[in-house]
XYZ file of C-alpha atoms in Angstrom:
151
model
C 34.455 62.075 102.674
C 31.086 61.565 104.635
C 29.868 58.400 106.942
C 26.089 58.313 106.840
C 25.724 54.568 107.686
C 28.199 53.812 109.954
C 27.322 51.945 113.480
C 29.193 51.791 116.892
C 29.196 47.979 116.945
C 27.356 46.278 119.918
C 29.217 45.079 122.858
C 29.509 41.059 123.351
C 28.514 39.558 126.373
C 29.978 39.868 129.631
C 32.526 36.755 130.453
C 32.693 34.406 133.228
C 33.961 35.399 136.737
C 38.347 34.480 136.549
C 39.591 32.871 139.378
C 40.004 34.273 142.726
C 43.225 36.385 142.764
C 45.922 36.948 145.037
C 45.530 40.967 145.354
C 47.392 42.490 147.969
C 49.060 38.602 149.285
C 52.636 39.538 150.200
C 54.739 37.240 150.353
C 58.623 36.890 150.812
C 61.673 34.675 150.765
C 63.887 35.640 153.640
C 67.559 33.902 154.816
C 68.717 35.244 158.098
C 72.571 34.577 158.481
C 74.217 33.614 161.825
C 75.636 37.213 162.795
C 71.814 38.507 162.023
C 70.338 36.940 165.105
C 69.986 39.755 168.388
C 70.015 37.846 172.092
C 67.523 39.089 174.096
C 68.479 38.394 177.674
C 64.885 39.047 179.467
C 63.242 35.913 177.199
C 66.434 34.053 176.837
C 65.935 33.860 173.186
C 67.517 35.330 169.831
C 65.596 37.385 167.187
C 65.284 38.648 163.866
C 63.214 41.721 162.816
C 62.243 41.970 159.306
C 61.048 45.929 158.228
C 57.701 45.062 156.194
C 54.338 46.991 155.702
C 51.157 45.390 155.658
C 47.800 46.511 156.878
C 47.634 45.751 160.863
C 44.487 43.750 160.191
C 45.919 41.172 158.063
C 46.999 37.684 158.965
C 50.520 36.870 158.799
C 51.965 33.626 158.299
C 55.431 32.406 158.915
C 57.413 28.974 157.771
C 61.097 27.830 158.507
C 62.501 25.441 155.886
C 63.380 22.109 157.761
C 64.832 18.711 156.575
C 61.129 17.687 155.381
C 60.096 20.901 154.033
C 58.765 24.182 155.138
C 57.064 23.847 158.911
C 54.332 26.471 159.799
C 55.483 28.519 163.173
C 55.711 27.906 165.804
C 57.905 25.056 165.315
C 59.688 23.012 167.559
C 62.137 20.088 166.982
C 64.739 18.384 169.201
C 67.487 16.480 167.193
C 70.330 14.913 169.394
C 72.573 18.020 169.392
C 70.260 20.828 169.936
C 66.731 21.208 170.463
C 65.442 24.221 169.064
C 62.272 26.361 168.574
C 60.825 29.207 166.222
C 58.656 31.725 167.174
C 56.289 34.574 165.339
C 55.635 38.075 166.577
C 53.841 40.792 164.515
C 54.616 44.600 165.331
C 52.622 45.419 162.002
C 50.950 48.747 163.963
C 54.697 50.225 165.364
C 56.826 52.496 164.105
C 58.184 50.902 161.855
C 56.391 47.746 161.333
C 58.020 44.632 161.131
C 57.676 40.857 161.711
C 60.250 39.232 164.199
C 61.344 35.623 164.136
C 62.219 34.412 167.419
C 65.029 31.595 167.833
C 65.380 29.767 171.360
C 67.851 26.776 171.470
C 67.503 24.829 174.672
C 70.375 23.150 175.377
C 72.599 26.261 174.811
C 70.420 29.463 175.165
C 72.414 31.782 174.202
C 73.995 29.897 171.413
C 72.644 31.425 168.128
C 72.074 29.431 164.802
C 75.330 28.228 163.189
C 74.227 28.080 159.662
C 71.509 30.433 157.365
C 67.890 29.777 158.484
C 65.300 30.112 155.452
C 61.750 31.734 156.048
C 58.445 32.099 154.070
C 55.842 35.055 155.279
C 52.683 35.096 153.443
C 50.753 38.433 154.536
C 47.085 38.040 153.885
C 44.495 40.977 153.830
C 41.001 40.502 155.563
C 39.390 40.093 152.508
C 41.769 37.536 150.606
C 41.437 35.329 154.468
C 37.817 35.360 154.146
C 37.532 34.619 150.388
C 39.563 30.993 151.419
C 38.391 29.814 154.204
C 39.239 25.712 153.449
C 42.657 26.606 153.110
C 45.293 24.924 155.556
C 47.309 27.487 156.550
C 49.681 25.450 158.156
C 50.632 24.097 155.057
C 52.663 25.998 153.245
C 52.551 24.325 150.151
C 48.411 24.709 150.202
C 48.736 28.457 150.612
C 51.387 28.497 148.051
C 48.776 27.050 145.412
C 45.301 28.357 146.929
C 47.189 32.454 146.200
C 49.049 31.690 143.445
C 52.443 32.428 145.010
C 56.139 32.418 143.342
C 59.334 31.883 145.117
């Protein structure tokens, strides 16, 4: 059986632009326990390092989950029985790279948390950052929405 009038049919026209994406965002859901935390006697403080890869470029964001929600770091808040404060470093260039949260309780140093604390990190390439500049990155809620991020 022979073809003689048969066509490759034309393509359509291109379709709009989707909305901006979320390639390359990281982000995670992370509960350090009580017995997790590491005292670090020079800074008086306790810490938490969390293994993760991400180019050394990007920007990282961190949240603790409070009573009112999830509070960008640093973070500082002084209830009656403790006051307490959360700190961010990156180490995204050692080997191996990780993100530590830093815990300093005031009125009792070296008195670790007594309960799970719950953090957000939101990783961001270069080129996601720049492609949302009116975001508030201090609200994590905003960034949640603005990358399209699950839980």
């Amino acid at each position: 059986l022979m073809f003689n009038a048969c066509k490759k049919p034309k393509d359509g026209d291109t379709g709009p632009q989707g909305p901006a994406g979320n390639a390359n965002v990281q982000n995670y859901s992370i509960t350090v326990s009580p017995g997790q935390w590491t005292y670090d006697n020079l800074y008086e403080r306790h810490y938490y390092r969390y293994s993760c890869s991400a180019n050394m470029n990007s920007a990282v964001y961190s949240y603790v989950m409070s009573g009112s929600g999830e509070q960008a770091i640093p973070y500082y808040t002084c209830p009656s029985f403790m006051c307490e404060q959360y700190d961010m470093a990156t180490y995204l260039f050692g080997n191996p790279p990780y993100i530590e949260f830093q815990f300093t309780n005031y009125k009792s140093k070296t008195t670790a948390p007594t309960y799970d604390k719950y953090f957000y990190l939101v990783i961001i390439p270069p080129a996601q950052r720049l492609a949302h500049p009116d975001v508030d990155y201090t609200n994590y809620e905003e960034v949640k929405k603005a990358f399209n991020l699950k839980d």
